[in-house]
XYZ file of C-alpha atoms in Angstrom:
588
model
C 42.123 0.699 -8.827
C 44.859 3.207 -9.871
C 44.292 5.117 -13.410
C 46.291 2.650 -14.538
C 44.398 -0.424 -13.783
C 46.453 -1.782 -11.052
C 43.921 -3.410 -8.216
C 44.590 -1.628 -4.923
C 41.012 -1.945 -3.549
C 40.258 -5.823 -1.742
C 43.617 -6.837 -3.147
C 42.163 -10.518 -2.298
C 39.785 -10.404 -4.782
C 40.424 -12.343 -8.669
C 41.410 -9.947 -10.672
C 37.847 -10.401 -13.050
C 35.531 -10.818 -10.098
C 31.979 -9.329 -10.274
C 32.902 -6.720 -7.376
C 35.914 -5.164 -9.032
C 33.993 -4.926 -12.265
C 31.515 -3.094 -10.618
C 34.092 -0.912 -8.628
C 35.462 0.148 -12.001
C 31.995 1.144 -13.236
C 31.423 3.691 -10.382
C 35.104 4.741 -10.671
C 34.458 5.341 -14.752
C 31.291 7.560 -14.143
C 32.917 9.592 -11.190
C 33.420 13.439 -11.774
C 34.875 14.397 -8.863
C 31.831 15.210 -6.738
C 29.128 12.813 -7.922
C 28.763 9.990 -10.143
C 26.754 10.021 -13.959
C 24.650 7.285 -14.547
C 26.199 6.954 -17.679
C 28.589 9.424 -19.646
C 26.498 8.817 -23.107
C 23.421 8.798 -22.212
C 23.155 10.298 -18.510
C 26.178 12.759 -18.534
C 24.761 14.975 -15.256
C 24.057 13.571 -11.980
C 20.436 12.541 -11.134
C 18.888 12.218 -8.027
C 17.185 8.594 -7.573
C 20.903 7.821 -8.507
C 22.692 9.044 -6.875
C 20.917 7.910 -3.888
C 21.514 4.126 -4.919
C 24.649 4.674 -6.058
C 25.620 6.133 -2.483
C 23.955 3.000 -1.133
C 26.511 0.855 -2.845
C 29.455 3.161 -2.899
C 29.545 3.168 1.089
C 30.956 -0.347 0.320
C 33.898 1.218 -1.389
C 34.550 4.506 -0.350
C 32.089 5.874 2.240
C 33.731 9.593 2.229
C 32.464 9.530 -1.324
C 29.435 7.694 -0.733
C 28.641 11.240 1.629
C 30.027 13.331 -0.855
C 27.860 12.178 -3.572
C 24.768 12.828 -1.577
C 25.617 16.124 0.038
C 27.000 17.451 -4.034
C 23.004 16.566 -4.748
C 21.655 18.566 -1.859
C 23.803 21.273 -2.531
C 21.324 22.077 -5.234
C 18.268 21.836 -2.735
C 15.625 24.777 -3.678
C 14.271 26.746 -1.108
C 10.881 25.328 -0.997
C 12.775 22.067 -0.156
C 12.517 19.891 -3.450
C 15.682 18.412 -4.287
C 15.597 18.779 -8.625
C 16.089 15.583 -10.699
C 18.485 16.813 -12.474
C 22.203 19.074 -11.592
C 23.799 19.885 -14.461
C 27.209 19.774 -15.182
C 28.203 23.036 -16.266
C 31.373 21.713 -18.878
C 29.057 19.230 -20.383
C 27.565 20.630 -23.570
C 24.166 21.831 -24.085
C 23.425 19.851 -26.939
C 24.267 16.147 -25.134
C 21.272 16.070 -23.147
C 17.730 16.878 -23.530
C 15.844 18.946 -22.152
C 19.043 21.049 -20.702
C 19.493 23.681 -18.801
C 18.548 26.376 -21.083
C 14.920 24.788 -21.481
C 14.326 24.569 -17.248
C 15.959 28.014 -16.757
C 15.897 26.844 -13.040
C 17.624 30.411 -11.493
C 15.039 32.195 -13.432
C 11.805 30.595 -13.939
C 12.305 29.055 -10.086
C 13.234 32.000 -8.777
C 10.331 32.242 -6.497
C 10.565 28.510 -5.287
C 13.850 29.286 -4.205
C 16.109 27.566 -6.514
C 19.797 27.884 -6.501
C 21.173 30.924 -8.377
C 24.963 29.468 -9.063
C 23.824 25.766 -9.906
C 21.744 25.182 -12.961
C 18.793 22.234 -12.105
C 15.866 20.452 -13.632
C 12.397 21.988 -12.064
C 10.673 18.538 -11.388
C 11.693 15.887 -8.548
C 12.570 12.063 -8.434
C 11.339 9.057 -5.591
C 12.603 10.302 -2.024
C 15.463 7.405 -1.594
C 17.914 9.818 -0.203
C 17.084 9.841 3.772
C 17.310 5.992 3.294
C 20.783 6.299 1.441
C 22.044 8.942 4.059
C 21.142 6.590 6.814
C 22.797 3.455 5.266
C 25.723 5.653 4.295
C 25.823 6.563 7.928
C 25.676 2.775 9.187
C 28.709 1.826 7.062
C 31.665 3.768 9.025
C 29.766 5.886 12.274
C 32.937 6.986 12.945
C 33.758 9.034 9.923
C 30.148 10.264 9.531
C 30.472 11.526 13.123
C 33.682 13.571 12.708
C 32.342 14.816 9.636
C 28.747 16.182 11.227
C 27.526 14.182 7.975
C 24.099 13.594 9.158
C 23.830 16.521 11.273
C 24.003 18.626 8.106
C 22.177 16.440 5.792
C 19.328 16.241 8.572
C 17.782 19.842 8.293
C 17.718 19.403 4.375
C 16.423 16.127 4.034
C 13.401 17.303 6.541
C 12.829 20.147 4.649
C 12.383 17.773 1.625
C 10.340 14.756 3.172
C 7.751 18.803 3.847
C 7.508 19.892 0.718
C 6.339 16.238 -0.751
C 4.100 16.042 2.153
C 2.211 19.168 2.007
C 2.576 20.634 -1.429
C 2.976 17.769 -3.167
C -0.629 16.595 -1.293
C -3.159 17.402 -4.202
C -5.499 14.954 -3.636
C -5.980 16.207 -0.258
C -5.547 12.267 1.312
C -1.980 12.854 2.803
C -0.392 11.250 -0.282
C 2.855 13.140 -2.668
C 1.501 13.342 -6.207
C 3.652 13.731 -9.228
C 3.086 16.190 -11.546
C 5.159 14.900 -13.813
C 5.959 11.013 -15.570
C 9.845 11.682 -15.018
C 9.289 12.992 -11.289
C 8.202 9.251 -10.603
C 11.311 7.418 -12.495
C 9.316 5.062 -14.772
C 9.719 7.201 -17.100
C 7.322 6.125 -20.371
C 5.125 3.147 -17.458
C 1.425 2.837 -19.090
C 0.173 3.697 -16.003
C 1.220 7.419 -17.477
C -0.880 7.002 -20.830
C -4.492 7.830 -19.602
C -3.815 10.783 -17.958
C -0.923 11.626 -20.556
C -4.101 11.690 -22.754
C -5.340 14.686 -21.520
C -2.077 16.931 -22.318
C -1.561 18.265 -25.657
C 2.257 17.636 -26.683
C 4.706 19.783 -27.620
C 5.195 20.331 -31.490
C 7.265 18.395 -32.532
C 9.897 20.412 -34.079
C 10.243 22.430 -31.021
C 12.544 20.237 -29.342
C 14.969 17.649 -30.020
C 15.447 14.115 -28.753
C 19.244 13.610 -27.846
C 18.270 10.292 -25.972
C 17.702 8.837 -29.616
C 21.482 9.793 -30.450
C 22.451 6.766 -27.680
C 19.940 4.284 -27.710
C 17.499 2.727 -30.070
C 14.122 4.221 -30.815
C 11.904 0.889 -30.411
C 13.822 0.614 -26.959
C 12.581 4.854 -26.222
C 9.302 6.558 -25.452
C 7.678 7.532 -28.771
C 8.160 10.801 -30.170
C 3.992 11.321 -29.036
C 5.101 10.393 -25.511
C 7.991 12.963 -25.779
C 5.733 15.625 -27.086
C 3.406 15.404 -23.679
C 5.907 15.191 -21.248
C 8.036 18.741 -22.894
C 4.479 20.231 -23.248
C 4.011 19.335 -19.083
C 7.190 20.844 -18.271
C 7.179 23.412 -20.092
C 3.343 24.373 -18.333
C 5.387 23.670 -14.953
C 8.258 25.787 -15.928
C 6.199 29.057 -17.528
C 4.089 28.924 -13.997
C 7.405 28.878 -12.231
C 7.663 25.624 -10.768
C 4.656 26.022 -8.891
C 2.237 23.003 -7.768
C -1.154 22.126 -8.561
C -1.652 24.342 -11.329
C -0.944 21.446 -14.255
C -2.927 18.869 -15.804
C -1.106 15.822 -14.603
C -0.984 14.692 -10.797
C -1.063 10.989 -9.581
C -0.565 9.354 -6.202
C 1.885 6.285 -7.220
C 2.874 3.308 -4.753
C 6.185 3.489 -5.468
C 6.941 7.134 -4.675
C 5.055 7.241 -1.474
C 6.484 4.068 -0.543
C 10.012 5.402 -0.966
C 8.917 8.457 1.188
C 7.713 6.699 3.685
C 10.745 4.388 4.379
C 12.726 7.254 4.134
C 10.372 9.027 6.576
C 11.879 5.531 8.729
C 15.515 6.296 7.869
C 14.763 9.881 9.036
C 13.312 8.949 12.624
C 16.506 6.667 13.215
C 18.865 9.629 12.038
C 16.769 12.055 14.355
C 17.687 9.206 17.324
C 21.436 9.186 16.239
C 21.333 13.008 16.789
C 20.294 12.718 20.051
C 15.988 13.182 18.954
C 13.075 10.878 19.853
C 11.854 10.320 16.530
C 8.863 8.862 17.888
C 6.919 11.284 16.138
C 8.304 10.571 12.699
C 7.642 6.921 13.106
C 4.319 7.733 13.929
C 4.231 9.818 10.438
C 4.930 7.063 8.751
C 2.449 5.001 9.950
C -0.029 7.275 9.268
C 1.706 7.533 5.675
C 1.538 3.662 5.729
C -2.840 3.501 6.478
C -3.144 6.425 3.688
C -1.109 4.203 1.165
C -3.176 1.469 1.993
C -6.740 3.584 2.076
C -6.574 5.148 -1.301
C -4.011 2.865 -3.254
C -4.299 -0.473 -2.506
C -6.798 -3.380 -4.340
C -7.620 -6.428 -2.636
C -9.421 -7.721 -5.356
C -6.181 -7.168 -7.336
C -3.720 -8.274 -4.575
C -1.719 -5.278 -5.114
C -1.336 -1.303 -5.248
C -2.678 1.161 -8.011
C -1.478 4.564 -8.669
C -4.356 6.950 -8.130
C -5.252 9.664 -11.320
C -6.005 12.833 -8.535
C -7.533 14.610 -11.792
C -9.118 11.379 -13.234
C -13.139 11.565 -13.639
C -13.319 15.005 -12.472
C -15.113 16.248 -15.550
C -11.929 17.959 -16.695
C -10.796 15.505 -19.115
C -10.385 12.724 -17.389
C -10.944 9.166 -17.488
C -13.593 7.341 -15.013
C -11.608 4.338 -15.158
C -14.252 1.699 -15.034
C -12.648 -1.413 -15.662
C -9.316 -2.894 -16.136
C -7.914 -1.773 -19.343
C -6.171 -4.915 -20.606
C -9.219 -6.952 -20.112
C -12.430 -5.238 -19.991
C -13.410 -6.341 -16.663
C -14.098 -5.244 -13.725
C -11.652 -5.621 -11.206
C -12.263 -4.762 -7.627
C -11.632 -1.242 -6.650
C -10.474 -0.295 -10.176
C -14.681 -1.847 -11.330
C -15.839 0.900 -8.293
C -14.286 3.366 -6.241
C -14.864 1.915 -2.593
C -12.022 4.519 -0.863
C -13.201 8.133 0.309
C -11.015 11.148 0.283
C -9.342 11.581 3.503
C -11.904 13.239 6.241
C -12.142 16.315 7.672
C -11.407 14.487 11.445
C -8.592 12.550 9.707
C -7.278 15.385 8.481
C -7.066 17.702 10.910
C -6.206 15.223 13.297
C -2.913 14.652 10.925
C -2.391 18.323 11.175
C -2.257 18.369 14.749
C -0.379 15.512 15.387
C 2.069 16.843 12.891
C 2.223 19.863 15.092
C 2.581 18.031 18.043
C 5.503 16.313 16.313
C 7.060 19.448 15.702
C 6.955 20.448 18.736
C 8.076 16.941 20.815
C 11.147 16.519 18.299
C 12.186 20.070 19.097
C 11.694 19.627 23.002
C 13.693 16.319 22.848
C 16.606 17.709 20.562
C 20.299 17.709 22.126
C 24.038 19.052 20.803
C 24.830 18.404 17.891
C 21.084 18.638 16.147
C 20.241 22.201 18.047
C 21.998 24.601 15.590
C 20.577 22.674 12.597
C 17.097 22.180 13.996
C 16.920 26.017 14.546
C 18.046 27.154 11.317
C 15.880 24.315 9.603
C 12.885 24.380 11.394
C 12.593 27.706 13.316
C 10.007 28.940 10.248
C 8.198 25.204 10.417
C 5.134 26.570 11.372
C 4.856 29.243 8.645
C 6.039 27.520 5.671
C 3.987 24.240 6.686
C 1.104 26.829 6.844
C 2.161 28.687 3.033
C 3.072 24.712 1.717
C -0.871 23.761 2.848
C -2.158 26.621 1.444
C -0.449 26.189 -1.526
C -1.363 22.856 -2.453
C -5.017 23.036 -0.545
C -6.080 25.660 -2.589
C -5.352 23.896 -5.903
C -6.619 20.267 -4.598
C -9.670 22.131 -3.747
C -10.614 23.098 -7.108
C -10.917 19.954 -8.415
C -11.921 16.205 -7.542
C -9.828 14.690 -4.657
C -10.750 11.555 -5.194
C -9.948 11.240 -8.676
C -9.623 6.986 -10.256
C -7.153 4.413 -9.766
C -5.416 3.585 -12.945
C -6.390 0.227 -13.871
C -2.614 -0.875 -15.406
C -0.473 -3.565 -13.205
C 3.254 -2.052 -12.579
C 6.024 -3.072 -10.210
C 5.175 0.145 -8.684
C 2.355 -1.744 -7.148
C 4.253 -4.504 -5.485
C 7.614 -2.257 -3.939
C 5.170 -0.986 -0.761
C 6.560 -4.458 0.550
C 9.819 -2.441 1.603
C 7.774 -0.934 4.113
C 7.781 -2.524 8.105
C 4.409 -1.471 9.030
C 2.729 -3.569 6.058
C -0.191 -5.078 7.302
C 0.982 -8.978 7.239
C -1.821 -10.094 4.951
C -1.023 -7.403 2.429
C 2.575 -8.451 2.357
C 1.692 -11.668 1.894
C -0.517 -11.062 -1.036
C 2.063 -8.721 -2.630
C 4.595 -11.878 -2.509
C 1.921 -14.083 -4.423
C 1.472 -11.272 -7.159
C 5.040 -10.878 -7.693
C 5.218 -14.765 -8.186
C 1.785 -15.023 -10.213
C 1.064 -14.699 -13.875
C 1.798 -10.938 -13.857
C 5.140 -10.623 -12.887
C 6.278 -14.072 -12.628
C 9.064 -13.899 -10.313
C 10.990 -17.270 -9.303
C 8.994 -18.654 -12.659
C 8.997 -17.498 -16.022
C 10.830 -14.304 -15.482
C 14.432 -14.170 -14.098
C 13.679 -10.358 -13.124
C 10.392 -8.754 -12.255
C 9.600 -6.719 -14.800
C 8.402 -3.155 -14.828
C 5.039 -3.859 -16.151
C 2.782 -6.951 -16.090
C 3.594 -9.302 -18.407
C -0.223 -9.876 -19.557
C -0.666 -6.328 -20.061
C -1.815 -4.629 -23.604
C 1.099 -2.589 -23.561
C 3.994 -5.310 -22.427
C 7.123 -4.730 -24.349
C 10.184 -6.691 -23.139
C 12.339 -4.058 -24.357
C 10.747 -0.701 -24.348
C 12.382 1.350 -21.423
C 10.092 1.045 -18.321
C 7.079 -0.621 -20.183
C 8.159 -4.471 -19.628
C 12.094 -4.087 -19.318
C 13.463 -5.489 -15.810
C 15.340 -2.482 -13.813
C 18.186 -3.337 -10.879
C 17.042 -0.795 -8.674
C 13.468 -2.092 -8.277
C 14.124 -5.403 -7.851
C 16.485 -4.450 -5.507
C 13.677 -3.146 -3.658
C 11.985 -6.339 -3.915
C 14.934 -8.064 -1.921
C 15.118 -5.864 0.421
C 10.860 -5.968 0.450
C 11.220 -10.004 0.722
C 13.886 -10.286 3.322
C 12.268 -7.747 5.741
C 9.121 -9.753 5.278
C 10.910 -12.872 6.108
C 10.544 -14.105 2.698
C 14.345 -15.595 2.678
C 14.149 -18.118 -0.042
C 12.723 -16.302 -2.012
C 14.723 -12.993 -1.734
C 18.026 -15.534 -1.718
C 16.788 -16.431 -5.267
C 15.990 -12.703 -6.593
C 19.475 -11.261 -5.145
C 21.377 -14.408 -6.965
C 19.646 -13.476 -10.446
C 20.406 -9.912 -10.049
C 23.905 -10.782 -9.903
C 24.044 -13.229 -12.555
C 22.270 -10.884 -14.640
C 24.553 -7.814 -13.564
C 27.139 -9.635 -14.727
C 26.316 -11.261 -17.575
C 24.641 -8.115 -19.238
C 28.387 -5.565 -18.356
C 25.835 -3.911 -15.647
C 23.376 -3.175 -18.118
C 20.856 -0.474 -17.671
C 17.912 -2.187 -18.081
C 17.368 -6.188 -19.422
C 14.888 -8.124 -20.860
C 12.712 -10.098 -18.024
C 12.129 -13.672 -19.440
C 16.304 -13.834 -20.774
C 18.379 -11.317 -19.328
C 19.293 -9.550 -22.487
C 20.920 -6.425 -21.852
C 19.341 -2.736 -23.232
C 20.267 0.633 -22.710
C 23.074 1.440 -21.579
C 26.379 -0.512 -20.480
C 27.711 0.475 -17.105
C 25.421 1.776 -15.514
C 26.026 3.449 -12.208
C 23.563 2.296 -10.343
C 23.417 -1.575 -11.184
C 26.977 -1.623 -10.744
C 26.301 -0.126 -7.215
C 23.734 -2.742 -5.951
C 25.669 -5.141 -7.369
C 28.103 -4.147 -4.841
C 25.338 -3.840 -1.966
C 23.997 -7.027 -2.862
C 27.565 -8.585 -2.625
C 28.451 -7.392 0.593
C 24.737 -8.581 1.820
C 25.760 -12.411 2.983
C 28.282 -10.413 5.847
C 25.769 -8.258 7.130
C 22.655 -10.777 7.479
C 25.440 -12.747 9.919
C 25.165 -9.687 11.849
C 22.889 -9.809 14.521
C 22.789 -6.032 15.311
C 24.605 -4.687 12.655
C 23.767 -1.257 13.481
C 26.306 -1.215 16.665
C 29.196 -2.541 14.552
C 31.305 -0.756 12.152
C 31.507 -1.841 9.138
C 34.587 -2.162 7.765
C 35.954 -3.499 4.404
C 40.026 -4.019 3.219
C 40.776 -1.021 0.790
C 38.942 1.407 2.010
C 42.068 3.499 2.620
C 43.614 2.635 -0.613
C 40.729 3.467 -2.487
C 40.033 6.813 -0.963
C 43.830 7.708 -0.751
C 44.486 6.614 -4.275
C 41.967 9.181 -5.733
C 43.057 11.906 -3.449
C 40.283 11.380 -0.849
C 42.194 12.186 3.055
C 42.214 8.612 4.584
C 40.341 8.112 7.903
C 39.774 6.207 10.959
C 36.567 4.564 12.036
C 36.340 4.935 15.392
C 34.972 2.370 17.344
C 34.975 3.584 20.379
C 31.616 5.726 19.860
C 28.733 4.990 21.658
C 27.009 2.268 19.747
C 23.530 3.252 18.066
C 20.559 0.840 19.546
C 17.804 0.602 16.586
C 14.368 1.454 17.336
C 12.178 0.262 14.676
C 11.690 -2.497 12.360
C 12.882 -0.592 9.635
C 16.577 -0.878 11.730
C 16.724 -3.877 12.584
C 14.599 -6.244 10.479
C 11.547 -7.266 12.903
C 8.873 -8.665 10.980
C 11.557 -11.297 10.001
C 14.071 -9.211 8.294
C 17.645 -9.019 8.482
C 18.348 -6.160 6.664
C 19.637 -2.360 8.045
């Protein structure tokens, strides 16, 4: 599309269609370098958002598919967390709260390294990004190649996947913990409210809410909610940005999930550069049996985030029971896992080592430069990153309590390949069963369980249906060769995309839209959902270049330097599952 509205991008297409409706989205929240999930509402770029949005704007443009990614780690910290939030400096400070003034990121973060010409939130969002790099790879080699895209997004996005997995490690069982509600992306989820309980909020006239100025306040998190989450970041921020230190730290499914297919993406961008990645995959597995160990229920048929501070006679809850009902319920009734051991540990620590130390024997070209710079200190910042986080886990309990409250969190380990079989299994019943009723009563799967005491169809992430998780769930079906069923979650997504103008957020049970309208990244996995029926005809998909009509127009039309994908490379062979689809799947 020009600025004018003329259609110069899949010329083919009806003028209306759902894909050019969701190319105008992206192209209306574009700045230039990254994409806003909405200009009202979201007018900065986020992280988790970017990432998805990348995923679906390789279908369009894939020059600005890397761009948008490399603008978000261009505001990397030192210590390797990639903030939540990059602010836009020409956007006021008064649109969007908490700002930059309130994180003070070049100041208060000084010590964790934060950028000193970028302002940035402190706090961190799900690790999607080696998964979006990789699939932003896959869609044209040949310009990622000539650009050294992954070669320079490599050394950062390793440097990230260490800081979640050693200083983020508070309950000392190999997990990331959040130490914050927003760091996890369901924002206001009751699986926040017991531990929440323990933090006294913020007054309330020392802040204001300028999320209530676009949206409705029965569809927010209550002002009380508000309160606790500016007290937690304020703690964060006055301790400069350091971990462990706070009152709030849980292990949640969905994060660690994220990490560890990303951990995936990372091995197969390590083989692209000419690495093993052997020893990644074999981190992920690891990740994989420590998901499983501390997080998931049997009795429940799905995964619980873990309170690391819960029951440690600090405050916190023993969760007994399950909250909605009373009753006990498997491991939530009693606490059957054990803290990682000390054998288990340190033999993670040494295979880690070892890993460090294979991947740097087996590196070649184009990954030498960046694997020195990235990774010559490995040894000594692993070793400041353990001590950092070992000495806080230490002083308190590392086992902690699961958190007896049913979220989609719990079912979205099913994106990951080395799922045991039975577990994926049972994570497909549980979507479909009373709780989140997929393929019955509810056209989406909602964000929490629809029996729960806390179920609001239209209160942000406590009932609402989001795009990007059930998303996930597609891609968690299909790779668990769970066709059918994924055929019938991708074809509501669409009709819901487009019958609620890309809405943020809908209700489960009828599709209503709330939040906000175009938004970036619905309108995005609309797209990556659309072009989905081409690539499952692909057998190996990974040594083919994807190519689409327009991608010259659009790129050349918005003053992006056309390019040529060059076919002639050296075709990629996949590796893992998480490649090619074993296990049944069909999806990069």
């Amino acid at each position: 599309m020009t600025h004018s509205g003329a259609h110069v991008y899949d010329p083919d297409r009806p003028a209306g269609s759902l894909h050019l409706r969701a190319a105008r989205v992206l192209e209306g929240n574009w700045t230039g370098t990254s994409t806003v999930p909405s200009h009202g509402l979201y007018p900065h770029q986020w992280s988790w958002d970017s990432a998805f949005i990348a995923i679906g704007l390789r279908h369009l443009s894939p020059l600005r598919a890397q761009t948008e990614l490399e603008t978000l780690l261009g505001a990397q910290w030192g210590d390797g967390r990639i903030p939540h939030i990059v602010f836009n400096p020409s956007v006021p400070l008064d649109a969007y709260f908490p700002s930059p003034d309130f994180w003070r990121s070049s100041t208060a973060g000084r010590a964790a390294g934060a950028p000193r010409t970028v302002q940035t939130s402190g706090i961190v969002q799900p690790p999607v990004h080696a998964l979006a790099a990789w699939l932003v790879h896959q869609a044209d080699p040949g310009l990622s190649r000539s650009r050294s895209f992954l070669s320079r997004m490599y050394p950062r996005l390793a440097a990230w996947h260490r800081y979640l997995l050693h200083r983020r490690d508070l309950g000392g069982g190999g997990l990331a913990s959040v130490v914050h509600p927003w760091e996890q992306g369901m924002d206001n989820s009751p699986c926040w409210d017991a531990p929440l309980s323990r933090v006294t909020p913020a007054a309330p006239r020392s802040f204001r809410r300028a999320d209530l100025d676009h949206g409705s306040a029965e569809d927010r998190p209550t002002d009380l909610d508000y309160g606790r989450y500016v007290r937690l970041a304020t703690d964060y921020r006055d301790g400069g940005y350091a971990d462990g230190a706070g009152e709030f730290a849980v292990e949640d499914p969905a994060f660690n999930a994220l990490l560890i297919a990303s951990e995936h993406a990372l091995a197969a961008i390590a083989q692209e550069l000419g690495a093993a990645g052997t020893a990644r995959h074999a981190r992920a597995e690891r990740l994989t049996a420590a998901l499983v160990e501390r997080l998931w229920d049997p009795a429940e048929g799905m995964f619980f985030c873990r309170d690391v501070y819960g029951g440690d006679g600090r405050g916190g809850e023993s969760y007994g029971g399950d909250a909605r009902d009373g009753g006990e319920s498997g491991a939530l009734g009693s606490e059957r896992r054990s803290p990682e051991s000390g054998a288990l540990a340190s033999e993670r620590r040494s295979s880690e080592s070892g890993a460090h130390g294979s991947e740097r024997g087996s590196r070649s070209g184009a990954l030498a430069p960046e694997r020195r710079s990235a990774e010559s200190s490995d040894h000594a910042s692993e070793r400041r990153s353990r001590q950092s986080g070992a000495h806080a886990s230490e002083q308190r309990s590392r086992a902690g309590a699961l958190i007896p409250e049913r979220s989609v969190a719990g079912l979205l380990p099913l994106i990951l390949p080395a799922l045991p079989r039975d577990i994926a299994a049972t994570l497909v019943r549980t979507a479909g069963g009373p709780h989140f009723g997929l393929g019955g009563v509810a056209r989406l799967a909602p964000s929490y369980d629809l029996t729960g005491h806390a179920f609001d169809p239209h209160r942000y992430w406590r009932g609402p249906a989001w795009f990007n998780t059930n998303w996930l769930l597609e891609r968690g079906l299909r790779l668990h060769g769970e066709h059918g069923r994924a055929e019938e979650l991708r074809a509501a997504l669409l009709e819901t995309a487009d019958t609620s103008g890309f809405a943020e957020y809908v209700d489960p049970y009828t599709g209503e839209a709330c939040g906000a309208l175009g938004f970036s990244w619905t309108a995005a996995l609309t797209l990556d959902l659309l072009h989905e029926p081409a690539r499952a005809d692909q057998a190996d998909r990974s040594t083919q270049v994807v190519s689409h009509p327009g991608y010259r127009a659009f790129d050349s039309v918005h003053g992006t330097p056309p390019h040529t994908s060059h076919a002639s490379h050296t075709p990629h062979t996949p590796h893992s599952s998480f490649e090619t689809g074993a296990k049944g799947g069909d999806r990069g």
